[in-house]
Coordinates of C-alpha atoms in Angstrom, one line a residue:
M6 CA 24.7 -15.5 48.3
N7 CA 24.2 -19.2 47.6
V8 CA 20.5 -18.4 47.1
N9 CA 21.2 -15.8 44.6
K10 CA 23.6 -18.1 42.7
Q11 CA 20.9 -20.8 42.7
H12 CA 18.4 -18.3 41.3
L13 CA 20.8 -17.3 38.6
K14 CA 21.4 -20.9 37.7
L15 CA 17.7 -21.6 37.5
A16 CA 17.2 -18.4 35.4
A17 CA 20.0 -19.4 33.0
A18 CA 18.6 -22.9 32.8
G19 CA 15.2 -21.5 32.0
I20 CA 16.5 -19.2 29.3
A21 CA 18.5 -22.0 27.8
G22 CA 15.5 -24.3 27.9
A23 CA 13.3 -21.7 26.3
F24 CA 16.0 -21.1 23.6
V25 CA 16.2 -24.9 22.9
L26 CA 12.4 -25.1 22.7
Y27 CA 12.2 -22.1 20.5
G28 CA 15.0 -23.5 18.3
G29 CA 13.3 -26.9 18.1
F30 CA 10.0 -25.2 17.2
A31 CA 11.7 -23.1 14.6
Y32 CA 13.3 -26.2 13.0
W33 CA 9.9 -28.0 12.9
A34 CA 8.2 -24.8 11.6
G35 CA 10.9 -24.6 8.8
I36 CA 10.0 -28.1 7.7
K37 CA 6.3 -27.3 7.6
A38 CA 6.9 -24.0 5.9
E39 CA 8.8 -25.8 3.1
E40 CA 5.9 -28.2 2.7
T41 CA 3.4 -25.4 2.4
L42 CA 5.5 -23.4 -0.1
A43 CA 6.2 -26.6 -2.1
E44 CA 2.4 -27.0 -2.5
Q45 CA 2.1 -23.4 -3.5
H46 CA 4.8 -23.9 -6.1
R47 CA 3.1 -27.0 -7.6
M48 CA -0.1 -24.9 -8.1
I49 CA 1.9 -22.2 -9.9
A50 CA 3.7 -24.7 -12.1
A51 CA 0.4 -26.3 -13.1
M52 CA -0.8 -23.0 -14.5
S53 CA -0.6 -22.8 -18.3
V54 CA 0.3 -19.1 -18.2
F55 CA 3.7 -19.8 -16.8
T56 CA 6.7 -22.0 -17.6
V57 CA 9.1 -22.8 -14.7
K58 CA 12.7 -22.1 -15.7
S59 CA 14.3 -22.8 -12.4
H60 CA 13.4 -23.4 -8.7
Q61 CA 15.4 -24.1 -5.6
Y62 CA 14.8 -24.1 -1.8
E63 CA 17.5 -23.6 0.8
R64 CA 16.3 -24.3 4.3
G65 CA 18.0 -23.0 7.4
W66 CA 17.3 -23.3 11.1
F67 CA 15.6 -20.0 11.7
S68 CA 15.3 -18.7 8.1
S69 CA 15.1 -20.1 4.6
E70 CA 15.1 -18.9 1.0
E71 CA 13.2 -20.1 -2.0
T72 CA 14.1 -18.8 -5.5
T73 CA 11.9 -19.3 -8.6
E74 CA 12.2 -18.1 -12.1
L75 CA 9.2 -18.1 -14.4
A76 CA 8.6 -17.2 -18.0
L77 CA 5.2 -16.3 -19.5
N78 CA 3.9 -18.9 -22.0
Q79 CA 4.8 -17.0 -25.2
Q80 CA 2.8 -19.3 -27.4
L81 CA -0.3 -18.5 -25.4
L82 CA 0.3 -14.8 -24.7
G83 CA 2.5 -13.7 -27.5
P84 CA -0.2 -12.2 -29.7
Y85 CA -1.5 -10.1 -26.8
I86 CA 2.0 -8.9 -25.7
G87 CA 2.4 -7.6 -29.3
L88 CA -0.6 -5.3 -28.8
L89 CA 1.0 -3.5 -25.8
P90 CA 2.9 -0.2 -26.1
E91 CA 6.6 -0.7 -26.6
N92 CA 7.5 0.7 -23.3
L93 CA 5.3 -1.8 -21.5
R94 CA 6.3 -5.0 -23.4
P95 CA 9.4 -5.6 -21.2
L96 CA 6.9 -6.2 -18.3
L97 CA 5.5 -9.3 -20.0
G98 CA 8.2 -10.3 -22.5
G99 CA 10.9 -11.5 -20.2
T100 CA 11.3 -13.7 -17.2
L101 CA 10.0 -13.2 -13.6
R102 CA 12.4 -14.1 -10.9
Y103 CA 11.4 -13.9 -7.2
R104 CA 12.7 -14.9 -3.8
H105 CA 10.8 -15.9 -0.8
Q106 CA 12.6 -14.7 2.4
V107 CA 11.2 -17.1 5.0
R108 CA 11.5 -16.5 8.8
H109 CA 10.2 -19.4 10.9
G110 CA 9.7 -19.8 14.6
L111 CA 6.9 -19.1 17.1
L112 CA 7.3 -15.3 16.7
P113 CA 8.7 -14.9 13.1
G114 CA 7.7 -11.2 13.0
L115 CA 9.5 -10.3 16.3
F116 CA 12.0 -8.0 14.7
D117 CA 9.2 -6.1 13.0
M118 CA 7.4 -5.7 16.3
D119 CA 4.8 -8.2 15.2
L120 CA 4.1 -10.5 18.2
R121 CA 1.5 -12.7 16.6
P122 CA 2.4 -16.4 16.8
A123 CA 2.9 -18.2 13.4
R124 CA 4.9 -20.9 11.8
A125 CA 6.6 -18.5 9.4
I126 CA 6.4 -15.2 7.6
V127 CA 7.3 -15.1 3.9
R128 CA 8.2 -11.9 2.2
T129 CA 8.5 -11.9 -1.5
E130 CA 11.2 -9.9 -3.4
F131 CA 11.1 -9.6 -7.1
D132 CA 14.3 -9.5 -9.2
M133 CA 13.8 -7.4 -12.4
S134 CA 15.8 -6.6 -15.4
D135 CA 17.1 -3.0 -15.8
A136 CA 14.5 -2.3 -18.5
T137 CA 11.6 -3.6 -16.4
R138 CA 12.8 -1.7 -13.3
K139 CA 13.1 1.6 -15.3
T140 CA 9.7 1.1 -16.8
L141 CA 8.1 0.6 -13.3
Q142 CA 10.0 3.5 -11.8
R143 CA 8.3 5.8 -14.2
F144 CA 5.1 4.9 -12.5
F145 CA 6.0 4.0 -8.8
G146 CA 9.2 5.9 -8.3
D147 CA 11.3 4.4 -5.6
A148 CA 8.4 2.6 -4.0
P149 CA 8.2 -1.2 -4.5
P150 CA 5.6 -1.8 -7.3
I151 CA 4.2 -4.8 -5.4
T152 CA 4.4 -6.1 -1.8
V153 CA 3.6 -9.7 -1.0
I154 CA 3.5 -11.1 2.6
N155 CA 2.4 -14.6 3.3
R156 CA 1.8 -15.5 7.0
L157 CA 1.8 -19.3 7.6
G158 CA -0.4 -20.0 10.6
L159 CA 0.2 -22.6 13.4
T160 CA -2.5 -24.9 12.1
G161 CA -1.3 -25.2 8.5
G162 CA -3.3 -22.4 6.9
G163 CA -2.4 -18.8 6.6
E164 CA -3.0 -15.4 5.2
L165 CA -1.6 -13.9 2.0
A166 CA -1.6 -10.2 1.5
V167 CA -0.7 -8.4 -1.8
T168 CA -0.5 -4.7 -2.2
V169 CA 0.1 -2.5 -5.2
P170 CA 0.6 1.2 -4.3
T171 CA -1.0 4.2 -6.0
F172 CA 0.7 6.3 -8.7
D173 CA 0.1 9.3 -10.9
Y174 CA 1.8 9.3 -14.2
E175 CA 2.0 12.0 -17.0
E176 CA 3.6 12.4 -20.4
T177 CA 3.2 16.0 -21.1
L178 CA 4.2 16.0 -24.8
A179 CA 1.9 13.1 -25.6
G180 CA -0.9 14.4 -23.4
V181 CA -1.2 11.1 -21.5
K182 CA -2.2 11.0 -17.9
M183 CA -2.8 8.0 -15.7
G184 CA -4.1 7.8 -12.2
W185 CA -4.0 4.5 -10.3
K186 CA -5.6 4.3 -6.9
G187 CA -3.9 1.0 -5.8
F188 CA -4.9 -2.6 -5.3
D189 CA -5.2 -4.8 -2.2
L190 CA -5.7 -8.5 -2.1
K191 CA -6.1 -10.8 1.0
V192 CA -6.4 -14.5 0.9
N193 CA -7.2 -16.5 4.1
Y194 CA -6.6 -20.2 3.3
Q195 CA -6.7 -23.5 5.2
A196 CA -4.1 -26.3 5.1
G197 CA -3.6 -27.6 1.5
Y198 CA -5.2 -24.5 -0.1
K199 CA -8.5 -26.5 -0.4
E200 CA -10.6 -24.0 1.4
Y201 CA -10.0 -20.2 1.2
H202 CA -11.5 -16.8 1.4
V203 CA -10.5 -14.0 -1.1
E204 CA -11.1 -10.3 -0.8
S205 CA -9.7 -7.8 -3.3
T206 CA -10.3 -4.1 -4.0
S207 CA -9.2 -1.7 -6.7
P208 CA -10.5 1.8 -5.9
G209 CA -10.1 3.1 -9.4
F210 CA -8.0 3.9 -12.5
T211 CA -8.1 6.8 -15.0
L212 CA -6.4 7.1 -18.3
E213 CA -6.5 10.3 -20.4
A214 CA -4.9 9.8 -23.8
G215 CA -4.9 13.3 -25.1
P216 CA -7.1 13.8 -28.1
K217 CA -7.8 10.1 -28.4
G218 CA -10.1 9.9 -25.4
R219 CA -10.5 8.8 -21.8
F220 CA -11.1 5.6 -19.9
A221 CA -11.9 5.2 -16.2
F222 CA -13.3 2.8 -13.7
D223 CA -13.8 2.8 -10.0
G224 CA -15.2 0.8 -7.1
V225 CA -14.0 -2.7 -8.1
K226 CA -14.4 -5.3 -5.4
Y227 CA -14.2 -9.1 -5.5
L228 CA -15.2 -11.6 -2.8
S229 CA -14.9 -15.3 -2.9
E230 CA -15.3 -18.3 -0.5
V231 CA -14.3 -21.7 -1.7
R232 CA -14.5 -25.1 0.1
P233 CA -14.2 -28.7 -1.1
G234 CA -17.4 -30.7 -1.7
N235 CA -17.8 -34.4 -1.0
S236 CA -17.8 -35.2 -4.7
G237 CA -14.5 -33.2 -5.3
V238 CA -16.3 -30.2 -6.8
K239 CA -15.3 -26.8 -5.4
L240 CA -18.3 -25.2 -3.6
G241 CA -18.9 -21.7 -2.4
S242 CA -19.7 -18.3 -3.7
S243 CA -18.0 -15.4 -5.6
E244 CA -19.1 -11.9 -6.2
L245 CA -17.7 -9.1 -8.3
T246 CA -19.0 -5.5 -8.1
V247 CA -17.9 -2.5 -10.2
G248 CA -19.1 1.1 -9.4
D249 CA -18.6 2.8 -12.8
I250 CA -16.8 2.2 -16.1
K251 CA -16.6 5.0 -18.6
L252 CA -15.0 5.1 -22.1
N253 CA -15.0 8.3 -24.2
W254 CA -13.0 7.5 -27.3
N255 CA -12.6 9.7 -30.4
E256 CA -10.8 7.2 -32.7
A257 CA -11.7 3.9 -34.2
I258 CA -9.9 1.0 -32.4
P259 CA -9.1 -2.1 -34.5
Y260 CA -9.4 -5.4 -32.7
S261 CA -8.6 -9.0 -33.4
I262 CA -9.3 -11.1 -30.3
K263 CA -8.3 -14.8 -30.1
L264 CA -11.2 -15.8 -27.8
N265 CA -10.2 -19.5 -28.0
E266 CA -7.0 -18.7 -26.1
L267 CA -8.7 -16.4 -23.6
I268 CA -11.2 -19.1 -22.8
Y269 CA -8.4 -21.6 -22.3
L270 CA -6.7 -19.2 -19.9
V271 CA -9.8 -18.8 -17.8
G272 CA -11.5 -22.2 -18.1
R273 CA -8.8 -24.6 -19.4
V274 CA -11.1 -25.4 -22.3
R275 CA -9.9 -25.6 -25.9
V276 CA -12.5 -24.7 -28.4
G277 CA -10.5 -24.4 -31.6
E278 CA -10.2 -21.4 -33.8
F279 CA -13.8 -20.7 -34.8
I280 CA -14.8 -17.9 -32.3
N281 CA -12.1 -15.2 -32.9
P282 CA -13.9 -11.9 -33.8
S283 CA -12.1 -9.1 -35.5
G284 CA -13.2 -5.6 -36.6
E285 CA -13.1 -2.2 -35.0
F286 CA -14.7 -0.2 -32.2
R287 CA -16.0 3.0 -33.6
P288 CA -15.6 6.4 -31.8
S289 CA -18.1 6.2 -29.0
N290 CA -19.1 7.2 -25.5
V291 CA -19.8 4.2 -23.3
G292 CA -20.8 4.0 -19.6
L293 CA -21.7 1.2 -17.3
S294 CA -22.8 1.7 -13.7
K295 CA -23.3 -0.5 -10.7
L296 CA -22.3 -3.8 -12.3
K297 CA -22.7 -6.9 -10.1
Y298 CA -22.0 -10.6 -10.8
Q299 CA -22.6 -13.4 -8.3
I300 CA -22.3 -17.2 -8.5
V301 CA -23.2 -19.7 -5.8
T302 CA -22.4 -23.4 -6.0
S303 CA -23.8 -25.9 -3.5
E304 CA -24.0 -29.7 -3.2
Q305 CA -26.7 -32.3 -2.3
D306 CA -25.4 -35.8 -2.1
D307 CA -23.5 -36.4 -5.3
F308 CA -25.2 -33.6 -7.2
V309 CA -24.1 -30.0 -7.7
N310 CA -26.4 -27.0 -8.0
T311 CA -25.1 -23.7 -9.2
R312 CA -26.8 -20.3 -9.7
G313 CA -25.5 -17.2 -11.3
K314 CA -26.8 -13.6 -11.2
L315 CA -25.7 -10.6 -13.3
D316 CA -27.2 -7.1 -13.2
F317 CA -26.4 -3.5 -13.8
E318 CA -28.2 -0.3 -13.2
R319 CA -27.6 1.4 -16.5
F320 CA -25.5 1.1 -19.7
T321 CA -25.2 4.0 -22.1
Y322 CA -23.9 3.8 -25.6
N323 CA -23.7 7.3 -27.2
D324 CA -27.3 8.6 -27.0
S325 CA -28.9 5.2 -26.1
L326 CA -29.7 4.2 -22.6
Y327 CA -30.2 0.6 -21.4
G328 CA -31.0 -0.7 -18.0
P329 CA -31.8 -1.8 -15.5
F330 CA -30.7 -5.3 -16.5
K331 CA -31.1 -8.5 -14.5
L332 CA -30.1 -12.1 -15.4
D333 CA -30.7 -15.0 -13.0
I334 CA -29.8 -18.5 -14.3
S335 CA -29.3 -21.9 -12.6
A336 CA -27.9 -25.3 -13.5
N337 CA -29.2 -28.1 -11.1
H338 CA -28.7 -31.8 -10.5
L339 CA -25.3 -31.9 -12.1
H340 CA -23.4 -35.2 -11.3
G341 CA -20.4 -34.0 -9.2
P342 CA -18.0 -37.0 -9.8
T343 CA -18.5 -36.6 -13.5
L344 CA -17.7 -32.9 -13.4
V345 CA -14.5 -33.7 -11.6
K346 CA -13.5 -36.4 -14.1
L347 CA -14.4 -34.2 -17.1
D348 CA -12.4 -31.2 -15.8
D349 CA -9.4 -33.4 -15.1
A350 CA -9.6 -35.0 -18.6
L351 CA -9.9 -31.6 -20.4
G352 CA -7.0 -30.3 -18.4
K353 CA -4.8 -33.1 -19.6
L354 CA -5.5 -32.6 -23.3
P355 CA -2.4 -31.7 -25.2
F356 CA -2.7 -28.6 -27.3
Q357 CA 0.8 -27.8 -28.4
G358 CA 1.5 -28.5 -32.1
L359 CA -2.1 -29.6 -32.8
E360 CA -4.2 -28.2 -35.6
P361 CA -7.5 -26.5 -34.7
A362 CA -9.5 -29.4 -36.2
Q363 CA -7.6 -31.9 -34.2
L364 CA -8.1 -29.9 -31.0
R365 CA -11.9 -29.7 -31.6
K366 CA -12.1 -33.5 -32.2
K367 CA -10.1 -34.3 -29.1
Y368 CA -12.2 -31.8 -27.1
L369 CA -15.6 -33.2 -28.3
D370 CA -14.4 -36.9 -28.0
T371 CA -13.5 -36.2 -24.4
I372 CA -16.8 -34.6 -23.6
V373 CA -18.7 -37.6 -25.1
K374 CA -16.5 -40.1 -23.3
E375 CA -16.4 -38.5 -19.8
G376 CA -19.5 -36.3 -19.8
L377 CA -22.3 -38.8 -20.6
P378 CA -23.2 -39.4 -16.9
L379 CA -24.1 -35.7 -16.7
L380 CA -26.9 -36.4 -19.2
Q381 CA -27.9 -39.7 -17.5
N382 CA -28.6 -38.0 -14.2
D383 CA -31.4 -35.7 -15.2
P384 CA -29.8 -32.3 -15.3
K385 CA -31.9 -29.1 -15.5
L386 CA -31.1 -25.7 -16.7
M387 CA -33.2 -22.7 -15.8
V388 CA -33.5 -19.0 -16.8
N389 CA -35.1 -17.8 -13.6
A390 CA -35.3 -14.2 -14.8
F391 CA -34.1 -12.1 -17.7
Y392 CA -35.0 -8.4 -17.9
L393 CA -33.6 -5.5 -19.9
K394 CA -35.1 -2.1 -20.4
M395 CA -34.2 -0.7 -23.8
P396 CA -34.9 2.6 -25.6
S397 CA -37.6 0.8 -27.7
G398 CA -39.2 -1.2 -24.8
V399 CA -38.6 -4.1 -22.4
A400 CA -37.1 -7.5 -23.2
Q401 CA -37.8 -10.2 -20.6
A402 CA -37.8 -14.0 -20.5
S403 CA -37.9 -17.0 -18.2
G404 CA -37.8 -20.8 -18.9
S405 CA -36.2 -24.1 -18.3
L406 CA -34.7 -27.1 -20.1
A407 CA -34.6 -30.5 -18.5
L408 CA -33.4 -34.0 -19.6
K409 CA -35.0 -37.0 -17.9
G410 CA -34.4 -40.7 -18.3
F411 CA -31.6 -40.4 -20.9
Q412 CA -29.7 -43.6 -21.9
Q413 CA -26.6 -43.8 -24.0
S414 CA -28.5 -45.8 -26.6
D415 CA -30.7 -42.8 -27.1
L416 CA -27.9 -41.2 -29.1
K417 CA -28.6 -43.7 -31.9
N418 CA -32.3 -42.6 -32.1
T419 CA -32.7 -38.9 -32.7
L420 CA -36.5 -38.8 -32.1
L421 CA -36.2 -40.8 -28.9
F422 CA -33.4 -38.5 -27.7
L423 CA -35.5 -35.4 -28.3
K424 CA -38.4 -36.9 -26.4
R425 CA -36.2 -37.1 -23.3
F426 CA -36.2 -33.3 -23.2
S427 CA -38.8 -31.0 -21.7
A428 CA -38.7 -27.3 -22.1
Q429 CA -40.8 -24.2 -21.4
A430 CA -40.2 -20.5 -21.9
N431 CA -42.0 -17.2 -21.8
I432 CA -40.6 -14.5 -24.0
E433 CA -41.3 -10.8 -24.6
L434 CA -39.4 -8.2 -26.6
P435 CA -40.0 -4.9 -28.4
Q436 CA -40.9 -5.3 -32.1
Q437 CA -38.4 -2.5 -32.9
T438 CA -35.6 -4.6 -31.4
L439 CA -36.5 -7.6 -33.5
E440 CA -36.6 -5.4 -36.6
N441 CA -33.2 -4.0 -35.9
L442 CA -31.7 -7.5 -35.5
V443 CA -33.3 -8.6 -38.8
V444 CA -32.1 -5.5 -40.7
A445 CA -28.6 -6.0 -39.3
Q446 CA -28.5 -9.6 -40.4
A447 CA -29.8 -8.7 -43.8
R448 CA -27.0 -6.2 -44.3
N449 CA -24.5 -8.8 -43.4
L450 CA -25.9 -11.2 -46.0
F451 CA -26.1 -8.7 -48.9
T452 CA -23.2 -6.3 -48.3
V453 CA -20.1 -7.1 -50.3
D454 CA -16.5 -5.9 -49.9
A455 CA -16.2 -2.2 -49.4
S456 CA -13.6 -2.0 -52.2
A457 CA -16.1 -3.4 -54.8
E458 CA -17.4 -1.0 -57.5
D459 CA -21.0 -2.1 -57.3
Q460 CA -22.4 -1.6 -53.8
P461 CA -25.9 -2.6 -52.8
D462 CA -28.5 0.0 -51.8
L463 CA -28.7 -0.3 -48.0
E464 CA -32.1 1.5 -47.9
E465 CA -33.5 -1.1 -50.3
I466 CA -32.0 -4.0 -48.2
D467 CA -33.5 -2.4 -45.0
A468 CA -36.9 -1.9 -46.6
L469 CA -37.0 -5.5 -47.9
A470 CA -36.0 -6.9 -44.5
R471 CA -38.7 -4.9 -42.7
S472 CA -41.3 -6.0 -45.3
L473 CA -40.5 -9.7 -44.9
L474 CA -40.5 -9.4 -41.1
S475 CA -43.8 -7.6 -41.1
A476 CA -45.4 -10.2 -43.3
Q477 CA -44.1 -13.0 -41.1
L478 CA -45.3 -11.4 -37.9
D479 CA -48.8 -10.8 -39.4
E480 CA -48.9 -14.5 -40.3
W481 CA -47.9 -15.6 -36.9
A482 CA -50.4 -13.3 -35.3
A483 CA -53.2 -14.6 -37.5
Q484 CA -52.2 -18.1 -36.4
Q485 CA -52.3 -16.9 -32.7
L486 CA -48.7 -18.0 -32.2
I487 CA -47.7 -14.5 -30.9
R488 CA -49.3 -11.6 -29.1
R489 CA -48.7 -8.0 -30.1
E490 CA -49.6 -5.1 -27.9
G491 CA -48.1 -1.6 -27.5
G492 CA -45.1 -2.3 -29.7
Q493 CA -44.3 -5.5 -27.7
I494 CA -44.3 -9.0 -29.0
S495 CA -44.7 -11.9 -26.6
T496 CA -45.2 -15.7 -26.8
S497 CA -44.8 -18.9 -24.8
L498 CA -43.2 -22.2 -25.7
L499 CA -43.8 -25.7 -24.2
F500 CA -42.1 -28.9 -25.4
N501 CA -42.9 -32.2 -23.7
E502 CA -42.9 -35.8 -24.9
G503 CA -42.0 -34.7 -28.4
I504 CA -44.9 -32.3 -28.7
L505 CA -44.4 -28.5 -29.2
K506 CA -46.9 -25.9 -28.2
V507 CA -46.4 -22.2 -29.1
N508 CA -48.7 -19.8 -27.3
N509 CA -50.9 -22.8 -26.3
H510 CA -51.3 -23.9 -29.9
N511 CA -49.8 -27.2 -31.2
V512 CA -47.1 -26.7 -33.8
A513 CA -46.0 -29.7 -35.9
L514 CA -42.3 -30.3 -36.0
P515 CA -40.6 -31.2 -39.3
W516 CA -40.9 -35.0 -38.8
Q517 CA -44.5 -34.6 -37.7
E518 CA -45.7 -32.9 -40.9
P519 CA -48.1 -35.1 -42.9
E520 CA -46.7 -36.4 -46.1
E521 CA -48.1 -34.8 -49.2
P522 CA -49.9 -37.2 -51.5
A523 CA -48.1 -38.1 -54.7
P524 CA -49.5 -36.4 -57.9
E525 CA -52.3 -38.4 -59.7
E526 CA -50.2 -38.8 -62.9
A527 CA -47.4 -40.3 -60.9
S528 CA -49.8 -42.6 -59.1
A529 CA -51.3 -43.8 -62.3
A530 CA -48.0 -44.5 -63.9
Q531 CA -47.0 -46.7 -60.9

């Protein structure tokens, strides 16, 4: 009897000890979970897309709760929100409020039959307005429109999983049908989010807009691996593949795209207001298949090398077929510490309340001030391959541009600055393609407003452009500056030590042209 009591006491003591240890670990894990989520919040707050309206964290012993309310930057995104259908604007026009439900302890998923050890499991719940909830219910029904689970590992890293379920949506009267095949994202990250692996897939989407047309894509997959370099530059690789994209549209679509704001969203670079195209997409059938993009960034000592590849199998536009297409470019020997300083300086540039001219000046001044070491460390750009098969022939090119021995004082001497460059290129393209480009440019130069009474004769403009181009090509061929064969035009370029050779023939640059002698009458008068 005494033995049994002793065993019971030992068992009770063991259970109590285990509970104390588990409780102590849970308390420590709660502190570490708060640190990890605080770092995550700082990353979100630094994004220009969002404005943080409120944020609070309540930590308990075995569970905690973090609440954040965000608003989209209306100054940045307002023009694009206005382009959305009215029933979708509530999704982007209001605030986003979410709660992180944090369970911490050695087995935080125990109640969900998940026995994997971790510091914490974070489940995200989104609070939505009634209007937003009703809009999403039209697509997802009673299913949650997004599920976010963040598993914080024992060593400080973790795994983030995001899932958007599939849906089928139809508006019978409008003839609109949508089919969404879902979205999955997984991010495996190390402590501090400095090194991570991303994998996301979107199997496909279909939109049938009644008599207006149809749009669809499938097989979208993105992979990325990022790690910190010794210089502070993020190294690694990323790859995007798309199976097919198809657009069959029966109406003209007007567009006015503020590319300056889109570039800032993606690259945090302000370029002013001078690249904002507008016009309309005419009714068309467009298809793109087997698109692939890949970029790899590596490091050697303090210098960064990056290489990008883009290719697709075929691109169709109405009755025209293009492809295959291959582009392979590199940027080598880029000074890593300078890239970090330049990125940091551009990210700190204020843009609110500034005129476009002021933004451009601040942007250029920052590049000149912080970016000069890039030029002083012998950078080299290369087009390793460019190939595109077109209806009229093949366009292909390769070449390089290098800068060697540059000094800041060279900026005061244009000729000396140019001599620091060396470049070479081999180019080939169909003559018909060149002719089409020249004709299009001529139309842009001579065509006036469509509302004007007197309109130019487009056939005369086209004939004049073709005649001028033909005469120029004949002259270049006679000078052996180009080669023409089978409807193709090709040439080579070499620039070194301030001397330009085209197709192995010296070509005088403007400042190398001999001065014409003064007229005899003028000389006599002097």
